[in-house]
PDB file of C-alpha atoms and ligand atoms in Angstrom:
ATOM      1  CA  MET E  25      79.472  22.273  80.928  1.00 70.00           C
ATOM      2  CA  ILE E  26      76.307  20.077  82.744  1.00 64.00           C
ATOM      3  CA  ILE E  27      74.100  19.118  79.612  1.00 62.00           C
ATOM      4  CA  GLU E  28      70.947  17.370  81.654  1.00 63.00           C
ATOM      5  CA  LEU E  29      70.706  14.429  79.468  1.00 63.00           C
ATOM      6  CA  ARG E  30      67.758  12.581  82.008  1.00 65.00           C
ATOM      7  CA  GLN E  31      66.438  15.221  82.699  1.00 69.00           C
ATOM      8  CA  ASP E  32      65.723  15.943  78.676  1.00 74.00           C
ATOM      9  CA  ILE E  33      65.030  12.194  77.929  1.00 76.00           C
ATOM     10  CA  LEU E  34      61.696  12.497  80.385  1.00 79.00           C
ATOM     11  CA  VAL E  35      60.339  16.098  79.243  1.00 81.00           C
ATOM     12  CA  ALA E  36      60.650  14.339  75.541  1.00 81.00           C
ATOM     13  CA  ASN E  37      58.762  11.525  77.237  1.00 84.00           C
ATOM     14  CA  GLN E  38      56.272  13.884  78.996  1.00 86.00           C
ATOM     15  CA  LYS E  39      55.674  15.728  76.175  1.00 86.00           C
ATOM     16  CA  MET E  40      53.896  12.209  74.447  1.00 92.00           C
ATOM     17  CA  VAL E  41      52.453  11.478  77.146  1.00 95.00           C
ATOM     18  CA  SER E  42      49.165  13.716  77.483  1.00 93.00           C
ATOM     19  CA  VAL E  43      48.519  12.633  72.924  1.00 95.00           C
ATOM     20  CA  VAL E  44      48.799   8.611  75.063  1.00 97.00           C
ATOM     21  CA  LYS E  45      46.169  10.292  77.876  1.00 97.00           C
ATOM     22  CA  GLU E  46      43.670  12.139  74.452  1.00 96.00           C
ATOM     23  CA  ARG E  47      43.621   9.157  72.698  1.00 97.00           C
ATOM     24  CA  LEU E  48      42.338   7.050  75.859  1.00 97.00           C
ATOM     25  CA  ALA E  49      40.777   9.452  76.715  1.00 97.00           C
ATOM     26  CA  GLN E  50      38.185   9.610  73.752  1.00 96.00           C
ATOM     27  CA  GLU E  51      38.083   6.110  73.398  1.00 96.00           C
ATOM     28  CA  LYS E  52      36.670   5.274  76.974  1.00 96.00           C
ATOM     29  CA  VAL E  53      39.965   2.738  77.760  1.00 98.00           C
ATOM     30  CA  LEU E  54      41.796   1.825  80.536  1.00 98.00           C
ATOM     31  CA  MET E  55      45.154   1.350  80.309  1.00 98.00           C
ATOM     32  CA  LEU E  56      47.367  -0.213  83.630  1.00 98.00           C
ATOM     33  CA  ASN E  57      51.084  -0.706  83.497  1.00 98.00           C
ATOM     34  CA  ILE E  58      52.082  -3.918  85.058  1.00 98.00           C
ATOM     35  CA  ILE E  59      55.379  -2.952  87.147  1.00 98.00           C
ATOM     36  CA  GLY E  60      57.747  -5.846  88.731  1.00 98.00           C
ATOM     37  CA  SER E  61      61.096  -7.426  88.970  1.00 98.00           C
ATOM     38  CA  PRO E  62      61.824 -10.412  85.816  1.00 97.00           C
ATOM     39  CA  GLY E  63      60.703 -13.324  86.917  1.00 98.00           C
ATOM     40  CA  SER E  64      58.073 -11.726  89.896  1.00 98.00           C
ATOM     41  CA  GLY E  65      55.144 -13.066  87.836  1.00 98.00           C
ATOM     42  CA  LYS E  66      54.346 -10.100  85.675  1.00 98.00           C
ATOM     43  CA  THR E  67      52.458 -13.353  82.861  1.00 98.00           C
ATOM     44  CA  SER E  68      51.625 -15.710  85.533  1.00 98.00           C
ATOM     45  CA  LEU E  69      49.517 -13.058  86.892  1.00 98.00           C
ATOM     46  CA  LEU E  70      48.290 -12.031  83.277  1.00 98.00           C
ATOM     47  CA  GLU E  71      47.007 -15.813  82.378  1.00 98.00           C
ATOM     48  CA  ALA E  72      45.892 -16.140  86.061  1.00 97.00           C
ATOM     49  CA  THR E  73      43.759 -13.281  84.985  1.00 96.00           C
ATOM     50  CA  LEU E  74      42.392 -13.275  81.708  1.00 96.00           C
ATOM     51  CA  ALA E  75      40.022 -15.687  81.006  1.00 88.00           C
ATOM     52  CA  GLY E  76      38.014 -14.308  83.896  1.00 90.00           C
ATOM     53  CA  LEU E  77      38.497 -10.748  82.489  1.00 96.00           C
ATOM     54  CA  SER E  78      38.143 -11.324  78.892  1.00 94.00           C
ATOM     55  CA  GLU E  79      34.912 -12.980  79.041  1.00 93.00           C
ATOM     56  CA  ARG E  80      32.801  -9.759  80.222  1.00 96.00           C
ATOM     57  CA  PHE E  81      35.971  -6.856  79.183  1.00 98.00           C
ATOM     58  CA  ARG E  82      37.518  -6.269  75.907  1.00 98.00           C
ATOM     59  CA  VAL E  83      40.949  -6.606  76.521  1.00 98.00           C
ATOM     60  CA  ALA E  84      44.427  -5.885  74.666  1.00 97.00           C
ATOM     61  CA  ILE E  85      47.238  -6.398  76.300  1.00 97.00           C
ATOM     62  CA  ILE E  86      51.439  -5.073  74.961  1.00 96.00           C
ATOM     63  CA  GLU E  87      54.124  -7.370  76.255  1.00 96.00           C
ATOM     64  CA  ALA E  88      57.208  -5.809  76.037  1.00 94.00           C
ATOM     65  CA  ASP E  89      60.802  -7.806  77.076  1.00 90.00           C
ATOM     66  CA  VAL E  90      64.315  -7.361  76.367  1.00 91.00           C
ATOM     67  CA  GLU E  91      64.458 -10.396  73.535  1.00 92.00           C
ATOM     68  CA  THR E  92      61.719 -13.364  72.694  1.00 90.00           C
ATOM     69  CA  LYS E  93      58.819 -13.687  72.433  1.00 92.00           C
ATOM     70  CA  ARG E  94      58.234 -16.343  74.786  1.00 95.00           C
ATOM     71  CA  ASP E  95      55.147 -14.487  77.084  1.00 95.00           C
ATOM     72  CA  SER E  96      53.285 -13.261  74.210  1.00 95.00           C
ATOM     73  CA  GLU E  97      53.210 -16.832  73.357  1.00 95.00           C
ATOM     74  CA  ARG E  98      52.159 -17.665  76.388  1.00 97.00           C
ATOM     75  CA  LEU E  99      49.388 -15.524  76.137  1.00 96.00           C
ATOM     76  CA  GLU E 100      48.414 -16.139  72.857  1.00 96.00           C
ATOM     77  CA  ARG E 101      45.654 -19.251  74.046  1.00 96.00           C
ATOM     78  CA  PHE E 102      43.449 -16.328  75.112  1.00 96.00           C
ATOM     79  CA  GLY E 103      42.632 -14.830  72.311  1.00 95.00           C
ATOM     80  CA  VAL E 104      43.093 -11.256  72.880  1.00 96.00           C
ATOM     81  CA  PRO E 105      44.117  -8.670  70.642  1.00 95.00           C
ATOM     82  CA  LEU E 106      48.709  -9.198  71.299  1.00 95.00           C
ATOM     83  CA  TYR E 107      50.331  -7.058  70.808  1.00 96.00           C
ATOM     84  CA  HIS E 108      54.322  -7.398  70.981  1.00 95.00           C
ATOM     85  CA  ILE E 109      58.022  -4.905  71.317  1.00 93.00           C
ATOM     86  CA  ASN E 110      61.464  -6.044  71.988  1.00 91.00           C
ATOM     87  CA  THR E 111      63.094  -3.326  73.829  1.00 91.00           C
ATOM     88  CA  GLY E 112      66.634  -4.704  72.519  1.00 89.00           C
ATOM     89  CA  GLY E 113      68.560  -3.966  75.224  1.00 89.00           C
ATOM     90  CA  MET E 114      65.589  -0.429  77.120  1.00 90.00           C
ATOM     91  CA  CYS E 115      64.799  -1.768  80.573  1.00 91.00           C
ATOM     92  CA  HIS E 116      61.267   0.104  80.339  1.00 92.00           C
ATOM     93  CA  LEU E 117      59.136   1.311  78.389  1.00 92.00           C
ATOM     94  CA  GLU E 118      58.900   5.094  76.896  1.00 93.00           C
ATOM     95  CA  SER E 119      55.224   6.604  75.768  1.00 94.00           C
ATOM     96  CA  ASP E 120      56.425   7.046  72.144  1.00 93.00           C
ATOM     97  CA  ILE E 121      56.099   3.231  71.643  1.00 94.00           C
ATOM     98  CA  ILE E 122      52.722   3.189  73.563  1.00 96.00           C
ATOM     99  CA  LEU E 123      51.850   5.424  71.409  1.00 96.00           C
ATOM    100  CA  ALA E 124      52.408   3.715  68.414  1.00 94.00           C
ATOM    101  CA  SER E 125      51.156   0.442  69.967  1.00 95.00           C
ATOM    102  CA  LEU E 126      48.068   2.689  70.288  1.00 96.00           C
ATOM    103  CA  GLU E 127      47.337   3.438  66.813  1.00 95.00           C
ATOM    104  CA  LYS E 128      47.600   0.381  65.764  1.00 94.00           C
ATOM    105  CA  MET E 129      44.983  -1.330  67.936  1.00 95.00           C
ATOM    106  CA  ASP E 130      41.602  -0.144  67.682  1.00 96.00           C
ATOM    107  CA  LEU E 131      40.791   1.281  70.369  1.00 97.00           C
ATOM    108  CA  ALA E 132      36.886   1.911  70.020  1.00 97.00           C
ATOM    109  CA  ALA E 133      36.597  -2.034  70.458  1.00 97.00           C
ATOM    110  CA  THR E 134      38.633  -1.882  73.218  1.00 98.00           C
ATOM    111  CA  ASP E 135      37.695  -1.380  76.976  1.00 98.00           C
ATOM    112  CA  VAL E 136      41.114  -1.814  78.571  1.00 98.00           C
ATOM    113  CA  VAL E 137      44.627  -2.746  77.764  1.00 98.00           C
ATOM    114  CA  ILE E 138      47.193  -4.137  80.236  1.00 98.00           C
ATOM    115  CA  ILE E 139      50.924  -3.561  79.344  1.00 98.00           C
ATOM    116  CA  GLU E 140      53.475  -5.823  80.671  1.00 97.00           C
ATOM    117  CA  ASN E 141      56.029  -3.741  80.949  1.00 97.00           C
ATOM    118  CA  VAL E 142      59.975  -4.552  80.921  1.00 96.00           C
ATOM    119  CA  GLY E 143      60.846  -6.887  84.060  1.00 95.00           C
ATOM    120  CA  ASN E 144      62.790  -4.620  86.386  1.00 95.00           C
ATOM    121  CA  LEU E 145      62.115  -2.357  89.749  1.00 94.00           C
ATOM    122  CA  ILE E 146      63.670   0.498  89.029  1.00 94.00           C
ATOM    123  CA  CYS E 147      63.177   2.185  85.219  1.00 93.00           C
ATOM    124  CA  PRO E 148      59.571   1.169  84.819  1.00 95.00           C
ATOM    125  CA  ALA E 149      58.969   3.114  88.097  1.00 94.00           C
ATOM    126  CA  ASP E 150      60.133   6.506  86.008  1.00 90.00           C
ATOM    127  CA  PHE E 151      58.352   6.586  83.218  1.00 92.00           C
ATOM    128  CA  ASP E 152      54.851   7.764  82.860  1.00 94.00           C
ATOM    129  CA  ILE E 153      53.651   5.956  80.254  1.00 96.00           C
ATOM    130  CA  GLY E 154      50.248   7.919  79.799  1.00 97.00           C
ATOM    131  CA  GLU E 155      48.553   4.403  82.044  1.00 98.00           C
ATOM    132  CA  HIS E 156      46.052   5.177  84.312  1.00 98.00           C
ATOM    133  CA  ALA E 157      47.543   2.754  86.820  1.00 98.00           C
ATOM    134  CA  LYS E 158      50.921   1.230  87.964  1.00 98.00           C
ATOM    135  CA  ILE E 159      50.696  -2.645  89.604  1.00 98.00           C
ATOM    136  CA  ALA E 160      52.794  -3.205  91.430  1.00 98.00           C
ATOM    137  CA  VAL E 161      53.985  -7.014  91.560  1.00 98.00           C
ATOM    138  CA  SER E 162      56.436  -8.745  94.305  1.00 98.00           C
ATOM    139  CA  SER E 163      57.266 -12.453  94.908  1.00 98.00           C
ATOM    140  CA  VAL E 164      58.082 -13.709  97.427  1.00 98.00           C
ATOM    141  CA  PRO E 165      61.362 -15.501  97.038  1.00 98.00           C
ATOM    142  CA  GLU E 166      62.015 -11.398  96.358  1.00 98.00           C
ATOM    143  CA  GLY E 167      62.238 -10.841  99.844  1.00 98.00           C
ATOM    144  CA  ASP E 168      60.405  -9.193 102.317  1.00 98.00           C
ATOM    145  CA  ASP E 169      62.538  -5.927 101.944  1.00 98.00           C
ATOM    146  CA  LYS E 170      61.334  -4.859  98.494  1.00 98.00           C
ATOM    147  CA  PRO E 171      58.925  -1.831  99.668  1.00 98.00           C
ATOM    148  CA  SER E 172      62.189  -0.118 101.672  1.00 97.00           C
ATOM    149  CA  LYS E 173      64.349  -0.695  98.915  1.00 97.00           C
ATOM    150  CA  TYR E 174      62.901   0.171  95.820  1.00 97.00           C
ATOM    151  CA  PRO E 175      60.092   2.819  97.561  1.00 98.00           C
ATOM    152  CA  VAL E 176      59.723   4.377  94.285  1.00 97.00           C
ATOM    153  CA  LEU E 177      57.429   2.021  92.517  1.00 98.00           C
ATOM    154  CA  PHE E 178      55.676   1.068  95.677  1.00 98.00           C
ATOM    155  CA  ARG E 179      54.177   4.643  96.692  1.00 98.00           C
ATOM    156  CA  GLU E 180      52.918   5.211  93.059  1.00 97.00           C
ATOM    157  CA  ALA E 181      51.579   2.410  93.142  1.00 98.00           C
ATOM    158  CA  ALA E 182      48.231   1.765  92.624  1.00 98.00           C
ATOM    159  CA  ALA E 183      47.414  -1.937  93.794  1.00 98.00           C
ATOM    160  CA  VAL E 184      50.529  -3.684  95.044  1.00 98.00           C
ATOM    161  CA  VAL E 185      49.957  -7.747  94.023  1.00 98.00           C
ATOM    162  CA  LEU E 186      52.456  -9.898  96.618  1.00 98.00           C
ATOM    163  CA  ASN E 187      52.840 -12.765  94.683  1.00 98.00           C
ATOM    164  CA  LYS E 188      53.772 -16.385  95.472  1.00 98.00           C
ATOM    165  CA  THR E 189      52.737 -17.010  98.610  1.00 98.00           C
ATOM    166  CA  ASP E 190      52.607 -21.095  97.926  1.00 98.00           C
ATOM    167  CA  LEU E 191      56.403 -20.385  98.722  1.00 98.00           C
ATOM    168  CA  VAL E 192      55.773 -18.106 102.076  1.00 98.00           C
ATOM    169  CA  PRO E 193      56.063 -21.658 104.450  1.00 98.00           C
ATOM    170  CA  TYR E 194      59.367 -22.430 102.615  1.00 98.00           C
ATOM    171  CA  THR E 195      61.029 -19.367 103.158  1.00 98.00           C
ATOM    172  CA  ASN E 196      62.014 -16.760 105.183  1.00 98.00           C
ATOM    173  CA  PHE E 197      59.692 -13.759 104.028  1.00 98.00           C
ATOM    174  CA  ASN E 198      57.620 -12.340 106.997  1.00 98.00           C
ATOM    175  CA  VAL E 199      54.557 -11.062 105.400  1.00 98.00           C
ATOM    176  CA  GLU E 200      54.192  -8.743 108.308  1.00 98.00           C
ATOM    177  CA  SER E 201      57.625  -6.954 107.550  1.00 98.00           C
ATOM    178  CA  PHE E 202      56.298  -6.260 104.215  1.00 98.00           C
ATOM    179  CA  THR E 203      53.269  -4.892 104.729  1.00 98.00           C
ATOM    180  CA  THR E 204      54.601  -3.063 107.234  1.00 98.00           C
ATOM    181  CA  ASP E 205      57.560  -1.717 105.295  1.00 98.00           C
ATOM    182  CA  LEU E 206      55.027  -0.696 102.272  1.00 98.00           C
ATOM    183  CA  ARG E 207      52.347   0.750 103.862  1.00 98.00           C
ATOM    184  CA  ARG E 208      55.503   3.399 105.256  1.00 98.00           C
ATOM    185  CA  ILE E 209      55.802   4.313 101.716  1.00 97.00           C
ATOM    186  CA  ASN E 210      51.978   4.062 100.686  1.00 98.00           C
ATOM    187  CA  GLY E 211      49.547   3.779 103.569  1.00 97.00           C
ATOM    188  CA  THR E 212      47.152   3.008 101.471  1.00 97.00           C
ATOM    189  CA  VAL E 213      47.704   0.992  98.182  1.00 98.00           C
ATOM    190  CA  PRO E 214      45.559  -2.259  97.961  1.00 98.00           C
ATOM    191  CA  LEU E 215      47.285  -5.306  98.597  1.00 98.00           C
ATOM    192  CA  PHE E 216      46.982  -8.450  96.732  1.00 98.00           C
ATOM    193  CA  GLU E 217      48.672 -11.842  98.291  1.00 98.00           C
ATOM    194  CA  LEU E 218      47.871 -13.990  96.186  1.00 98.00           C
ATOM    195  CA  SER E 219      49.328 -16.946  94.117  1.00 98.00           C
ATOM    196  CA  ALA E 220      49.231 -16.939  89.865  1.00 98.00           C
ATOM    197  CA  THR E 221      49.525 -20.350  89.646  1.00 98.00           C
ATOM    198  CA  GLY E 222      48.662 -22.281  92.581  1.00 98.00           C
ATOM    199  CA  GLY E 223      44.521 -19.060  92.537  1.00 97.00           C
ATOM    200  CA  ASN E 224      45.035 -18.075  96.454  1.00 98.00           C
ATOM    201  CA  GLY E 225      43.531 -14.801  96.306  1.00 98.00           C
ATOM    202  CA  VAL E 226      43.466 -14.468  92.789  1.00 98.00           C
ATOM    203  CA  GLN E 227      39.931 -14.126  92.642  1.00 97.00           C
ATOM    204  CA  ALA E 228      40.093 -10.647  94.698  1.00 98.00           C
ATOM    205  CA  TRP E 229      42.225  -8.944  92.313  1.00 98.00           C
ATOM    206  CA  LEU E 230      39.760  -9.946  89.822  1.00 98.00           C
ATOM    207  CA  ASP E 231      37.390  -8.191  92.081  1.00 97.00           C
ATOM    208  CA  TRP E 232      39.202  -5.117  91.784  1.00 98.00           C
ATOM    209  CA  LEU E 233      40.241  -5.462  88.268  1.00 97.00           C
ATOM    210  CA  ILE E 234      36.852  -5.678  87.078  1.00 97.00           C
ATOM    211  CA  GLN E 235      35.895  -2.728  89.432  1.00 97.00           C
ATOM    212  CA  LYS E 236      38.245  -0.415  87.746  1.00 97.00           C
ATOM    213  CA  VAL E 237      37.415  -1.108  84.449  1.00 97.00           C
ATOM    214  CA  GLU E 238      33.671  -0.530  85.231  1.00 96.00           C
ATOM    215  CA  ALA E 239      33.889   2.466  86.572  1.00 96.00           C
ATOM    216  CA  SER E 240      36.572   3.895  84.022  1.00 94.00           C
ATOM    217  CA  GLN E 241      33.160   3.090  81.806  1.00 91.00           C
ATOM    218  CA  ALA E 242      30.887   5.004  83.365  1.00 84.00           C
TER     219      ALA E 242
HETATM  220  N1  GTP Z 308      55.460 -21.466  93.060  1.00 70.15           N
HETATM  221  C1  GTP Z 308      55.525 -20.355  92.498  1.00 70.15           C
HETATM  222  N2  GTP Z 308      55.698 -19.822  91.793  1.00 70.15           N
HETATM  223  C2  GTP Z 308      54.705 -19.133  90.222  1.00 70.15           C
HETATM  224  C3  GTP Z 308      53.947 -17.713  90.512  1.00 70.15           C
HETATM  225  N3  GTP Z 308      53.240 -17.443  89.481  1.00 70.15           N
HETATM  226  C4  GTP Z 308      54.232 -17.349  88.730  1.00 70.15           C
HETATM  227  N4  GTP Z 308      55.596 -17.867  89.352  1.00 70.15           N
HETATM  228  C5  GTP Z 308      56.337 -19.144  88.533  1.00 70.15           C
HETATM  229  O1  GTP Z 308      57.565 -17.934  88.293  1.00 70.15           O
HETATM  230  C6  GTP Z 308      58.535 -17.821  87.019  1.00 70.15           C
HETATM  231  C7  GTP Z 308      58.675 -16.730  86.576  1.00 70.15           C
HETATM  232  O2  GTP Z 308      56.929 -15.742  86.329  1.00 70.15           O
HETATM  233  P1  GTP Z 308      56.542 -15.152  85.401  1.00 70.15           P
HETATM  234  O3  GTP Z 308      55.093 -15.219  85.012  1.00 70.15           O
HETATM  235  O4  GTP Z 308      57.442 -15.549  84.059  1.00 70.15           O
HETATM  236  O5  GTP Z 308      57.760 -14.219  85.339  1.00 70.15           O
HETATM  237  P2  GTP Z 308      57.364 -12.180  84.420  1.00 70.15           P
HETATM  238  O6  GTP Z 308      57.526 -11.288  85.926  1.00 70.15           O
HETATM  239  O7  GTP Z 308      56.299 -11.988  83.829  1.00 70.15           O
HETATM  240  O8  GTP Z 308      59.273 -12.724  84.205  1.00 70.15           O
HETATM  241  P3  GTP Z 308      59.296 -11.826  83.040  1.00 70.15           P
HETATM  242  O9  GTP Z 308      58.130 -11.412  81.672  1.00 70.15           O
HETATM  243  O10 GTP Z 308      61.067 -12.533  82.462  1.00 70.15           O
HETATM  244  O11 GTP Z 308      60.129 -10.231  83.783  1.00 70.15           O
HETATM  245  C8  GTP Z 308      57.506 -19.478  86.596  1.00 70.15           C
HETATM  246  O12 GTP Z 308      58.630 -20.508  86.624  1.00 70.15           O
HETATM  247  C9  GTP Z 308      56.252 -19.265  87.167  1.00 70.15           C
HETATM  248  O13 GTP Z 308      55.669 -20.111  87.099  1.00 70.15           O
HETATM  249  C10 GTP Z 308      53.448 -19.002  92.022  1.00 70.15           C
HETATM  250  O14 GTP Z 308      52.025 -17.890  91.977  1.00 70.15           O
HETATM  251  N5  GTP Z 308      54.016 -19.362  92.917  1.00 70.15           N
HETATM  252 MG1   MG Z 309      56.857 -12.582  81.857  1.00 70.15          MG
END
């Protein structure tokens, strides 16, 4: 007898997704799910984004890590509500823990929730957590072959950030190759080439994000 455990986990997750979506819709809250490899620059992207975004909108952050509160500590200076999750070994977030986090928030006083998922290119892409959009973060030192090798995330992403472009001159990263492979997988997804720590290209990403939040409130 074969017991399909993976299927059961996905079905259980999916049940909670509709509850998450309902809660967000009730309060007109946009929820974004940032996914990328460990060290690709997810927290750095949030650091580069938060100052500009929190001036205009009421932002809340859900920070997920396997261990430590270091990323939440980095974001504390922005003064936005921060909800920290240590997954204790689990490589992705599921909808039940997101629902529990949302229940702790003042959603009526929130415009956008941004989630930094556990650093991982694979598992988080498999789990719908009720987000309106997945944001894929890839970075130059990881190599230009990531869209081809990990297509699920890049196929599902509503936006792709290619981070650490300041390092292109020091690596064999081929931007054209990355872009061509990405386009084969997802022909229309917006691509933001930027340096989260250097600042180049961040404004275009921020403009897209602002537009997305504004559209969700219309
Ligand atoms: N050169 C360069 N370094 C960057 C850039 N963005 C991030 N980094 C560095 O890359 C390292 C990892 O960045 P994080 O923002 O912590 O990456 P992360 O994806 O949040 O990592 P995890 O949460 O551990 O998965 C840090 O040392 C950052 O300073 C960039 O645009 N250029
Ligand atoms: Mg991080």
